[in-house]
Amino acid sequence: MAGHGIYKPIDVSKLNKDLFIPSMLDATMGNTTVNGDVYGVPHVWGTSGLVMNTAEAGETVKDYTDLCAPEVAGKVSYRLKRPTLIGFAFAMGEDPFAAYGDEAKYAEIMGKVEEKLIECKENVKTYWGGGDELMNLLRSGEVTASMAWDTGGWKLNDDNADLTFVAPASGALGWIDTFVLPAKGQADDVAYEWINFVMQPEVAAMITAAAGNFTASAGADEFAEDSLKAKYQASFPQEAIDNIKWYPPVPAGLETIEGEVLDRVQAAN
């Protein structure tokens, strides 16, 4: 934003803030503030966390690091990607996002995560690479607990009531697609009207029905289709919503640190 100026600031006073889930609005405004101006507010969102067979692993797996518990040895899976590094860091009591501005501190946190993931390798059935692969592993019973996306867990739940998404104790990891105003836009008043319109709970529920993901509209889950509403509310009580760890922009240099950690974990015996 600072380098290319492709958006214009949002006048938050023209939005009905009561339509938004407060924690999502605050997080998004914080992550999209440049030089004191807000450039984005939340719309569609989703998370990654734990997808598991609750009948077999539910008593053991409450957080990411519980995938390393002996009770689920050989029956877990996750990707060797940055969400795994971030999730394990939070579950180990660290705050990797708070260290984004300090490469040395971030490298220290990633070093601790690396040790944990190497220690955990004997528990891993396989590192999954795609959603279909993971879904098949869970459906077949080869894997009983994994890191994965909320929508994948809810899809599995349609076929097996024991399979579902669970928000980890340290917080699910959240992404948000935002509303922004193009720098050359000439109909800002209509844009604000549109945002306020689609964030109405009844309208937002229609978007969820079409897209499969929920929006940051407060109370929209009450208007969702009954089975999806039940899955959402079971996975995300209010405390779990407020505990979501929203991804901030990644500073330059950190992906190199993460890549080296993942390579060493992959290569370790």
PDB file of N, CA and C in Angstrom, residues 37-125:
ATOM      1  N   ASP A  37      -4.222   5.496   8.720  1.00  0.00           N
ATOM      2  CA  ASP A  37      -5.455   5.326   7.951  1.00  0.00           C
ATOM      3  C   ASP A  37      -5.794   3.851   7.788  1.00  0.00           C
ATOM      4  N   VAL A  38      -7.084   3.526   7.883  1.00  0.00           N
ATOM      5  CA  VAL A  38      -7.555   2.152   7.700  1.00  0.00           C
ATOM      6  C   VAL A  38      -7.852   1.916   6.218  1.00  0.00           C
ATOM      7  N   TYR A  39      -7.358   0.790   5.694  1.00  0.00           N
ATOM      8  CA  TYR A  39      -7.541   0.497   4.276  1.00  0.00           C
ATOM      9  C   TYR A  39      -8.371  -0.756   4.017  1.00  0.00           C
ATOM     10  N   GLY A  40      -8.774  -1.475   5.048  1.00  0.00           N
ATOM     11  CA  GLY A  40      -9.560  -2.685   4.821  1.00  0.00           C
ATOM     12  C   GLY A  40     -10.436  -3.019   6.001  1.00  0.00           C
ATOM     13  N   VAL A  41     -11.634  -3.543   5.717  1.00  0.00           N
ATOM     14  CA  VAL A  41     -12.515  -4.085   6.755  1.00  0.00           C
ATOM     15  C   VAL A  41     -12.930  -5.489   6.328  1.00  0.00           C
ATOM     16  N   PRO A  42     -13.295  -6.355   7.270  1.00  0.00           N
ATOM     17  CA  PRO A  42     -13.433  -7.780   6.972  1.00  0.00           C
ATOM     18  C   PRO A  42     -14.711  -8.145   6.238  1.00  0.00           C
ATOM     19  N   HIS A  43     -14.579  -9.189   5.399  1.00  0.00           N
ATOM     20  CA  HIS A  43     -15.764  -9.756   4.753  1.00  0.00           C
ATOM     21  C   HIS A  43     -15.765 -11.267   4.986  1.00  0.00           C
ATOM     22  N   VAL A  44     -15.321 -12.047   4.000  1.00  0.00           N
ATOM     23  CA  VAL A  44     -15.338 -13.509   4.121  1.00  0.00           C
ATOM     24  C   VAL A  44     -14.097 -13.974   4.865  1.00  0.00           C
ATOM     25  N   TRP A  45     -14.255 -14.993   5.698  1.00  0.00           N
ATOM     26  CA  TRP A  45     -13.120 -15.479   6.476  1.00  0.00           C
ATOM     27  C   TRP A  45     -13.166 -16.994   6.617  1.00  0.00           C
ATOM     28  N   GLY A  46     -12.063 -17.541   7.054  1.00  0.00           N
ATOM     29  CA  GLY A  46     -11.979 -18.974   7.354  1.00  0.00           C
ATOM     30  C   GLY A  46     -10.765 -19.231   8.230  1.00  0.00           C
ATOM     31  N   THR A  47     -10.629 -20.456   8.693  1.00  0.00           N
ATOM     32  CA  THR A  47      -9.521 -20.782   9.588  1.00  0.00           C
ATOM     33  C   THR A  47      -8.933 -22.148   9.269  1.00  0.00           C
ATOM     34  N   SER A  48      -7.743 -22.345   9.788  1.00  0.00           N
ATOM     35  CA  SER A  48      -7.198 -23.693   9.895  1.00  0.00           C
ATOM     36  C   SER A  48      -7.046 -24.005  11.373  1.00  0.00           C
ATOM     37  N   GLY A  49      -7.202 -25.277  11.694  1.00  0.00           N
ATOM     38  CA  GLY A  49      -7.115 -25.719  13.082  1.00  0.00           C
ATOM     39  C   GLY A  49      -6.990 -27.219  13.088  1.00  0.00           C
ATOM     40  N   LEU A  50      -7.852 -27.904  13.822  1.00  0.00           N
ATOM     41  CA  LEU A  50      -7.785 -29.354  13.951  1.00  0.00           C
ATOM     42  C   LEU A  50      -9.019 -30.004  13.341  1.00  0.00           C
ATOM     43  N   VAL A  51      -8.792 -30.974  12.478  1.00  0.00           N
ATOM     44  CA  VAL A  51      -9.866 -31.814  11.966  1.00  0.00           C
ATOM     45  C   VAL A  51      -9.584 -33.222  12.465  1.00  0.00           C
ATOM     46  N   MET A  52     -10.587 -33.825  13.107  1.00  0.00           N
ATOM     47  CA  MET A  52     -10.303 -35.105  13.755  1.00  0.00           C
ATOM     48  C   MET A  52     -11.528 -35.988  13.870  1.00  0.00           C
ATOM     49  N   ASN A  53     -11.257 -37.229  14.168  1.00  0.00           N
ATOM     50  CA  ASN A  53     -12.303 -38.145  14.576  1.00  0.00           C
ATOM     51  C   ASN A  53     -12.457 -37.947  16.085  1.00  0.00           C
ATOM     52  N   THR A  54     -13.498 -37.244  16.481  1.00  0.00           N
ATOM     53  CA  THR A  54     -13.653 -36.875  17.888  1.00  0.00           C
ATOM     54  C   THR A  54     -13.880 -38.087  18.785  1.00  0.00           C
ATOM     55  N   ALA A  55     -14.434 -39.159  18.242  1.00  0.00           N
ATOM     56  CA  ALA A  55     -14.671 -40.356  19.044  1.00  0.00           C
ATOM     57  C   ALA A  55     -13.356 -41.045  19.401  1.00  0.00           C
ATOM     58  N   GLU A  56     -12.349 -40.907  18.523  1.00  0.00           N
ATOM     59  CA  GLU A  56     -11.071 -41.585  18.759  1.00  0.00           C
ATOM     60  C   GLU A  56      -9.990 -40.672  19.322  1.00  0.00           C
ATOM     61  N   ALA A  57     -10.016 -39.390  18.959  1.00  0.00           N
ATOM     62  CA  ALA A  57      -8.933 -38.491  19.366  1.00  0.00           C
ATOM     63  C   ALA A  57      -9.397 -37.304  20.181  1.00  0.00           C
ATOM     64  N   GLY A  58     -10.709 -37.143  20.343  1.00  0.00           N
ATOM     65  CA  GLY A  58     -11.241 -35.954  20.974  1.00  0.00           C
ATOM     66  C   GLY A  58     -10.800 -35.724  22.407  1.00  0.00           C
ATOM     67  N   GLU A  59     -10.561 -36.802  23.144  1.00  0.00           N
ATOM     68  CA  GLU A  59     -10.140 -36.654  24.538  1.00  0.00           C
ATOM     69  C   GLU A  59      -8.662 -36.306  24.652  1.00  0.00           C
ATOM     70  N   THR A  60      -7.896 -36.588  23.587  1.00  0.00           N
ATOM     71  CA  THR A  60      -6.446 -36.386  23.617  1.00  0.00           C
ATOM     72  C   THR A  60      -6.023 -35.095  22.936  1.00  0.00           C
ATOM     73  N   VAL A  61      -6.598 -34.813  21.789  1.00  0.00           N
ATOM     74  CA  VAL A  61      -6.119 -33.709  20.952  1.00  0.00           C
ATOM     75  C   VAL A  61      -6.970 -32.460  21.167  1.00  0.00           C
ATOM     76  N   LYS A  62      -6.407 -31.517  21.910  1.00  0.00           N
ATOM     77  CA  LYS A  62      -7.073 -30.242  22.179  1.00  0.00           C
ATOM     78  C   LYS A  62      -6.330 -29.076  21.532  1.00  0.00           C
ATOM     79  N   ASP A  63      -5.062 -29.298  21.204  1.00  0.00           N
ATOM     80  CA  ASP A  63      -4.249 -28.240  20.626  1.00  0.00           C
ATOM     81  C   ASP A  63      -3.273 -28.852  19.625  1.00  0.00           C
ATOM     82  N   TYR A  64      -2.582 -27.989  18.868  1.00  0.00           N
ATOM     83  CA  TYR A  64      -1.706 -28.479  17.803  1.00  0.00           C
ATOM     84  C   TYR A  64      -0.654 -29.454  18.321  1.00  0.00           C
ATOM     85  N   THR A  65      -0.009 -29.124  19.428  1.00  0.00           N
ATOM     86  CA  THR A  65       1.063 -29.971  19.932  1.00  0.00           C
ATOM     87  C   THR A  65       0.564 -31.315  20.456  1.00  0.00           C
ATOM     88  N   ASP A  66      -0.750 -31.440  20.686  1.00  0.00           N
ATOM     89  CA  ASP A  66      -1.302 -32.727  21.102  1.00  0.00           C
ATOM     90  C   ASP A  66      -1.236 -33.760  19.969  1.00  0.00           C
ATOM     91  N   LEU A  67      -0.971 -33.302  18.756  1.00  0.00           N
ATOM     92  CA  LEU A  67      -0.761 -34.245  17.654  1.00  0.00           C
ATOM     93  C   LEU A  67       0.494 -35.084  17.884  1.00  0.00           C
ATOM     94  N   CYS A  68       1.316 -34.665  18.839  1.00  0.00           N
ATOM     95  CA  CYS A  68       2.535 -35.407  19.174  1.00  0.00           C
ATOM     96  C   CYS A  68       2.325 -36.360  20.352  1.00  0.00           C
ATOM     97  N   ALA A  69       1.102 -36.461  20.864  1.00  0.00           N
ATOM     98  CA  ALA A  69       0.833 -37.318  22.025  1.00  0.00           C
ATOM     99  C   ALA A  69       0.959 -38.791  21.656  1.00  0.00           C
ATOM    100  N   PRO A  70       1.454 -39.629  22.583  1.00  0.00           N
ATOM    101  CA  PRO A  70       1.615 -41.055  22.289  1.00  0.00           C
ATOM    102  C   PRO A  70       0.299 -41.761  21.979  1.00  0.00           C
ATOM    103  N   GLU A  71      -0.812 -41.226  22.489  1.00  0.00           N
ATOM    104  CA  GLU A  71      -2.110 -41.877  22.255  1.00  0.00           C
ATOM    105  C   GLU A  71      -2.525 -41.864  20.787  1.00  0.00           C
ATOM    106  N   VAL A  72      -1.955 -40.943  20.002  1.00  0.00           N
ATOM    107  CA  VAL A  72      -2.323 -40.864  18.578  1.00  0.00           C
ATOM    108  C   VAL A  72      -1.123 -41.127  17.671  1.00  0.00           C
ATOM    109  N   ALA A  73      -0.120 -41.810  18.195  1.00  0.00           N
ATOM    110  CA  ALA A  73       1.085 -42.098  17.416  1.00  0.00           C
ATOM    111  C   ALA A  73       0.745 -42.855  16.134  1.00  0.00           C
ATOM    112  N   GLY A  74       1.293 -42.380  15.023  1.00  0.00           N
ATOM    113  CA  GLY A  74       1.072 -43.019  13.737  1.00  0.00           C
ATOM    114  C   GLY A  74      -0.269 -42.726  13.107  1.00  0.00           C
ATOM    115  N   LYS A  75      -1.072 -41.873  13.750  1.00  0.00           N
ATOM    116  CA  LYS A  75      -2.434 -41.621  13.273  1.00  0.00           C
ATOM    117  C   LYS A  75      -2.703 -40.139  13.033  1.00  0.00           C
ATOM    118  N   VAL A  76      -1.631 -39.341  12.883  1.00  0.00           N
ATOM    119  CA  VAL A  76      -1.825 -37.911  12.675  1.00  0.00           C
ATOM    120  C   VAL A  76      -1.192 -37.470  11.364  1.00  0.00           C
ATOM    121  N   SER A  77      -1.612 -36.283  10.916  1.00  0.00           N
ATOM    122  CA  SER A  77      -1.071 -35.717   9.687  1.00  0.00           C
ATOM    123  C   SER A  77      -1.143 -34.198   9.756  1.00  0.00           C
ATOM    124  N   TYR A  78      -0.244 -33.555   9.053  1.00  0.00           N
ATOM    125  CA  TYR A  78      -0.298 -32.111   8.839  1.00  0.00           C
ATOM    126  C   TYR A  78       0.608 -31.795   7.655  1.00  0.00           C
ATOM    127  N   ARG A  79       0.535 -30.570   7.182  1.00  0.00           N
ATOM    128  CA  ARG A  79       1.389 -30.162   6.076  1.00  0.00           C
ATOM    129  C   ARG A  79       2.708 -29.622   6.605  1.00  0.00           C
ATOM    130  N   LEU A  80       3.752 -29.772   5.824  1.00  0.00           N
ATOM    131  CA  LEU A  80       5.005 -29.085   6.133  1.00  0.00           C
ATOM    132  C   LEU A  80       4.948 -27.720   5.448  1.00  0.00           C
ATOM    133  N   LYS A  81       4.152 -26.836   6.037  1.00  0.00           N
ATOM    134  CA  LYS A  81       3.950 -25.483   5.531  1.00  0.00           C
ATOM    135  C   LYS A  81       3.915 -24.525   6.722  1.00  0.00           C
ATOM    136  N   ARG A  82       3.940 -23.223   6.429  1.00  0.00           N
ATOM    137  CA  ARG A  82       4.021 -22.236   7.505  1.00  0.00           C
ATOM    138  C   ARG A  82       2.866 -22.290   8.497  1.00  0.00           C
ATOM    139  N   PRO A  83       1.599 -22.622   8.113  1.00  0.00           N
ATOM    140  CA  PRO A  83       0.566 -22.696   9.154  1.00  0.00           C
ATOM    141  C   PRO A  83       0.913 -23.680  10.272  1.00  0.00           C
ATOM    142  N   THR A  84       1.607 -24.759   9.926  1.00  0.00           N
ATOM    143  CA  THR A  84       2.013 -25.718  10.957  1.00  0.00           C
ATOM    144  C   THR A  84       3.030 -25.085  11.897  1.00  0.00           C
ATOM    145  N   LEU A  85       3.983 -24.351  11.340  1.00  0.00           N
ATOM    146  CA  LEU A  85       4.972 -23.672  12.182  1.00  0.00           C
ATOM    147  C   LEU A  85       4.293 -22.668  13.113  1.00  0.00           C
ATOM    148  N   ILE A  86       3.370 -21.890  12.557  1.00  0.00           N
ATOM    149  CA  ILE A  86       2.698 -20.851  13.342  1.00  0.00           C
ATOM    150  C   ILE A  86       1.810 -21.486  14.415  1.00  0.00           C
ATOM    151  N   GLY A  87       1.045 -22.507  14.034  1.00  0.00           N
ATOM    152  CA  GLY A  87       0.147 -23.161  14.984  1.00  0.00           C
ATOM    153  C   GLY A  87       0.908 -23.784  16.144  1.00  0.00           C
ATOM    154  N   PHE A  88       1.986 -24.517  15.839  1.00  0.00           N
ATOM    155  CA  PHE A  88       2.779 -25.140  16.894  1.00  0.00           C
ATOM    156  C   PHE A  88       3.395 -24.077  17.802  1.00  0.00           C
ATOM    157  N   ALA A  89       3.828 -22.951  17.214  1.00  0.00           N
ATOM    158  CA  ALA A  89       4.424 -21.896  18.031  1.00  0.00           C
ATOM    159  C   ALA A  89       3.424 -21.374  19.060  1.00  0.00           C
ATOM    160  N   PHE A  90       2.207 -21.096  18.625  1.00  0.00           N
ATOM    161  CA  PHE A  90       1.187 -20.612  19.563  1.00  0.00           C
ATOM    162  C   PHE A  90       0.889 -21.662  20.634  1.00  0.00           C
ATOM    163  N   ALA A  91       0.794 -22.921  20.235  1.00  0.00           N
ATOM    164  CA  ALA A  91       0.490 -23.988  21.189  1.00  0.00           C
ATOM    165  C   ALA A  91       1.617 -24.189  22.195  1.00  0.00           C
ATOM    166  N   MET A  92       2.824 -23.765  21.832  1.00  0.00           N
ATOM    167  CA  MET A  92       3.976 -23.879  22.731  1.00  0.00           C
ATOM    168  C   MET A  92       4.131 -22.635  23.610  1.00  0.00           C
ATOM    169  N   GLY A  93       3.140 -21.749  23.564  1.00  0.00           N
ATOM    170  CA  GLY A  93       3.169 -20.573  24.426  1.00  0.00           C
ATOM    171  C   GLY A  93       3.896 -19.378  23.847  1.00  0.00           C
ATOM    172  N   GLU A  94       4.288 -19.457  22.577  1.00  0.00           N
ATOM    173  CA  GLU A  94       4.968 -18.350  21.919  1.00  0.00           C
ATOM    174  C   GLU A  94       3.950 -17.492  21.159  1.00  0.00           C
ATOM    175  N   ASP A  95       4.369 -16.317  20.742  1.00  0.00           N
ATOM    176  CA  ASP A  95       3.541 -15.449  19.911  1.00  0.00           C
ATOM    177  C   ASP A  95       4.353 -15.057  18.680  1.00  0.00           C
ATOM    178  N   PRO A  96       4.308 -15.897  17.643  1.00  0.00           N
ATOM    179  CA  PRO A  96       5.134 -15.614  16.466  1.00  0.00           C
ATOM    180  C   PRO A  96       4.762 -14.312  15.766  1.00  0.00           C
ATOM    181  N   PHE A  97       3.493 -13.939  15.798  1.00  0.00           N
ATOM    182  CA  PHE A  97       3.091 -12.708  15.117  1.00  0.00           C
ATOM    183  C   PHE A  97       3.675 -11.485  15.807  1.00  0.00           C
ATOM    184  N   ALA A  98       3.799 -11.544  17.127  1.00  0.00           N
ATOM    185  CA  ALA A  98       4.383 -10.423  17.864  1.00  0.00           C
ATOM    186  C   ALA A  98       5.875 -10.276  17.546  1.00  0.00           C
ATOM    187  N   ALA A  99       6.485 -11.347  17.031  1.00  0.00           N
ATOM    188  CA  ALA A  99       7.915 -11.317  16.707  1.00  0.00           C
ATOM    189  C   ALA A  99       8.176 -10.984  15.239  1.00  0.00           C
ATOM    190  N   TYR A 100       7.140 -10.641  14.505  1.00  0.00           N
ATOM    191  CA  TYR A 100       7.310 -10.364  13.075  1.00  0.00           C
ATOM    192  C   TYR A 100       8.292  -9.228  12.799  1.00  0.00           C
ATOM    193  N   GLY A 101       8.428  -8.304  13.720  1.00  0.00           N
ATOM    194  CA  GLY A 101       9.339  -7.187  13.505  1.00  0.00           C
ATOM    195  C   GLY A 101      10.742  -7.434  14.017  1.00  0.00           C
ATOM    196  N   ASP A 102      11.012  -8.653  14.495  1.00  0.00           N
ATOM    197  CA  ASP A 102      12.320  -8.983  15.096  1.00  0.00           C
ATOM    198  C   ASP A 102      12.770 -10.331  14.554  1.00  0.00           C
ATOM    199  N   GLU A 103      13.602 -10.311  13.501  1.00  0.00           N
ATOM    200  CA  GLU A 103      14.011 -11.558  12.853  1.00  0.00           C
ATOM    201  C   GLU A 103      14.731 -12.506  13.803  1.00  0.00           C
ATOM    202  N   ALA A 104      15.539 -11.973  14.684  1.00  0.00           N
ATOM    203  CA  ALA A 104      16.280 -12.826  15.615  1.00  0.00           C
ATOM    204  C   ALA A 104      15.317 -13.549  16.553  1.00  0.00           C
ATOM    205  N   LYS A 105      14.344 -12.814  17.058  1.00  0.00           N
ATOM    206  CA  LYS A 105      13.355 -13.434  17.945  1.00  0.00           C
ATOM    207  C   LYS A 105      12.534 -14.452  17.186  1.00  0.00           C
ATOM    208  N   TYR A 106      12.159 -14.126  15.964  1.00  0.00           N
ATOM    209  CA  TYR A 106      11.352 -15.051  15.169  1.00  0.00           C
ATOM    210  C   TYR A 106      12.144 -16.335  14.885  1.00  0.00           C
ATOM    211  N   ALA A 107      13.424 -16.193  14.569  1.00  0.00           N
ATOM    212  CA  ALA A 107      14.268 -17.360  14.320  1.00  0.00           C
ATOM    213  C   ALA A 107      14.391 -18.219  15.575  1.00  0.00           C
ATOM    214  N   GLU A 108      14.449 -17.569  16.733  1.00  0.00           N
ATOM    215  CA  GLU A 108      14.516 -18.307  18.001  1.00  0.00           C
ATOM    216  C   GLU A 108      13.242 -19.128  18.208  1.00  0.00           C
ATOM    217  N   ILE A 109      12.081 -18.515  17.954  1.00  0.00           N
ATOM    218  CA  ILE A 109      10.808 -19.232  18.093  1.00  0.00           C
ATOM    219  C   ILE A 109      10.741 -20.399  17.116  1.00  0.00           C
ATOM    220  N   MET A 110      11.130 -20.148  15.869  1.00  0.00           N
ATOM    221  CA  MET A 110      11.086 -21.206  14.860  1.00  0.00           C
ATOM    222  C   MET A 110      12.050 -22.347  15.207  1.00  0.00           C
ATOM    223  N   GLY A 111      13.164 -22.030  15.885  1.00  0.00           N
ATOM    224  CA  GLY A 111      14.093 -23.073  16.316  1.00  0.00           C
ATOM    225  C   GLY A 111      13.438 -24.022  17.311  1.00  0.00           C
ATOM    226  N   LYS A 112      12.643 -23.467  18.227  1.00  0.00           N
ATOM    227  CA  LYS A 112      11.933 -24.304  19.201  1.00  0.00           C
ATOM    228  C   LYS A 112      10.879 -25.167  18.499  1.00  0.00           C
ATOM    229  N   VAL A 113      10.188 -24.569  17.529  1.00  0.00           N
ATOM    230  CA  VAL A 113       9.178 -25.323  16.776  1.00  0.00           C
ATOM    231  C   VAL A 113       9.843 -26.439  15.978  1.00  0.00           C
ATOM    232  N   GLU A 114      10.983 -26.145  15.394  1.00  0.00           N
ATOM    233  CA  GLU A 114      11.718 -27.162  14.626  1.00  0.00           C
ATOM    234  C   GLU A 114      12.030 -28.379  15.493  1.00  0.00           C
ATOM    235  N   GLU A 115      12.517 -28.139  16.690  1.00  0.00           N
ATOM    236  CA  GLU A 115      12.832 -29.257  17.594  1.00  0.00           C
ATOM    237  C   GLU A 115      11.579 -30.078  17.889  1.00  0.00           C
ATOM    238  N   LYS A 116      10.464 -29.405  18.108  1.00  0.00           N
ATOM    239  CA  LYS A 116       9.218 -30.099  18.428  1.00  0.00           C
ATOM    240  C   LYS A 116       8.727 -30.916  17.238  1.00  0.00           C
ATOM    241  N   LEU A 117       8.813 -30.375  16.052  1.00  0.00           N
ATOM    242  CA  LEU A 117       8.329 -31.088  14.868  1.00  0.00           C
ATOM    243  C   LEU A 117       9.213 -32.287  14.539  1.00  0.00           C
ATOM    244  N   ILE A 118      10.497 -32.162  14.787  1.00  0.00           N
ATOM    245  CA  ILE A 118      11.393 -33.315  14.573  1.00  0.00           C
ATOM    246  C   ILE A 118      11.081 -34.409  15.596  1.00  0.00           C
ATOM    247  N   GLU A 119      10.872 -33.990  16.832  1.00  0.00           N
ATOM    248  CA  GLU A 119      10.494 -34.936  17.886  1.00  0.00           C
ATOM    249  C   GLU A 119       9.173 -35.634  17.552  1.00  0.00           C
ATOM    250  N   CYS A 120       8.294 -34.919  16.854  1.00  0.00           N
ATOM    251  CA  CYS A 120       6.943 -35.396  16.567  1.00  0.00           C
ATOM    252  C   CYS A 120       6.866 -36.282  15.325  1.00  0.00           C
ATOM    253  N   LYS A 121       7.967 -36.402  14.581  1.00  0.00           N
ATOM    254  CA  LYS A 121       7.913 -37.079  13.280  1.00  0.00           C
ATOM    255  C   LYS A 121       7.417 -38.515  13.386  1.00  0.00           C
ATOM    256  N   GLU A 122       7.770 -39.213  14.466  1.00  0.00           N
ATOM    257  CA  GLU A 122       7.363 -40.610  14.597  1.00  0.00           C
ATOM    258  C   GLU A 122       5.853 -40.763  14.767  1.00  0.00           C
ATOM    259  N   ASN A 123       5.173 -39.671  15.094  1.00  0.00           N
ATOM    260  CA  ASN A 123       3.713 -39.712  15.235  1.00  0.00           C
ATOM    261  C   ASN A 123       2.994 -39.567  13.902  1.00  0.00           C
ATOM    262  N   VAL A 124       3.711 -39.058  12.894  1.00  0.00           N
ATOM    263  CA  VAL A 124       3.072 -38.643  11.651  1.00  0.00           C
ATOM    264  C   VAL A 124       2.915 -39.820  10.688  1.00  0.00           C
ATOM    265  N   LYS A 125       1.664 -40.076  10.310  1.00  0.00           N
ATOM    266  CA  LYS A 125       1.389 -41.090   9.294  1.00  0.00           C
ATOM    267  C   LYS A 125       1.943 -40.644   7.955  1.00  0.00           C
TER     268      LYS A 125
END
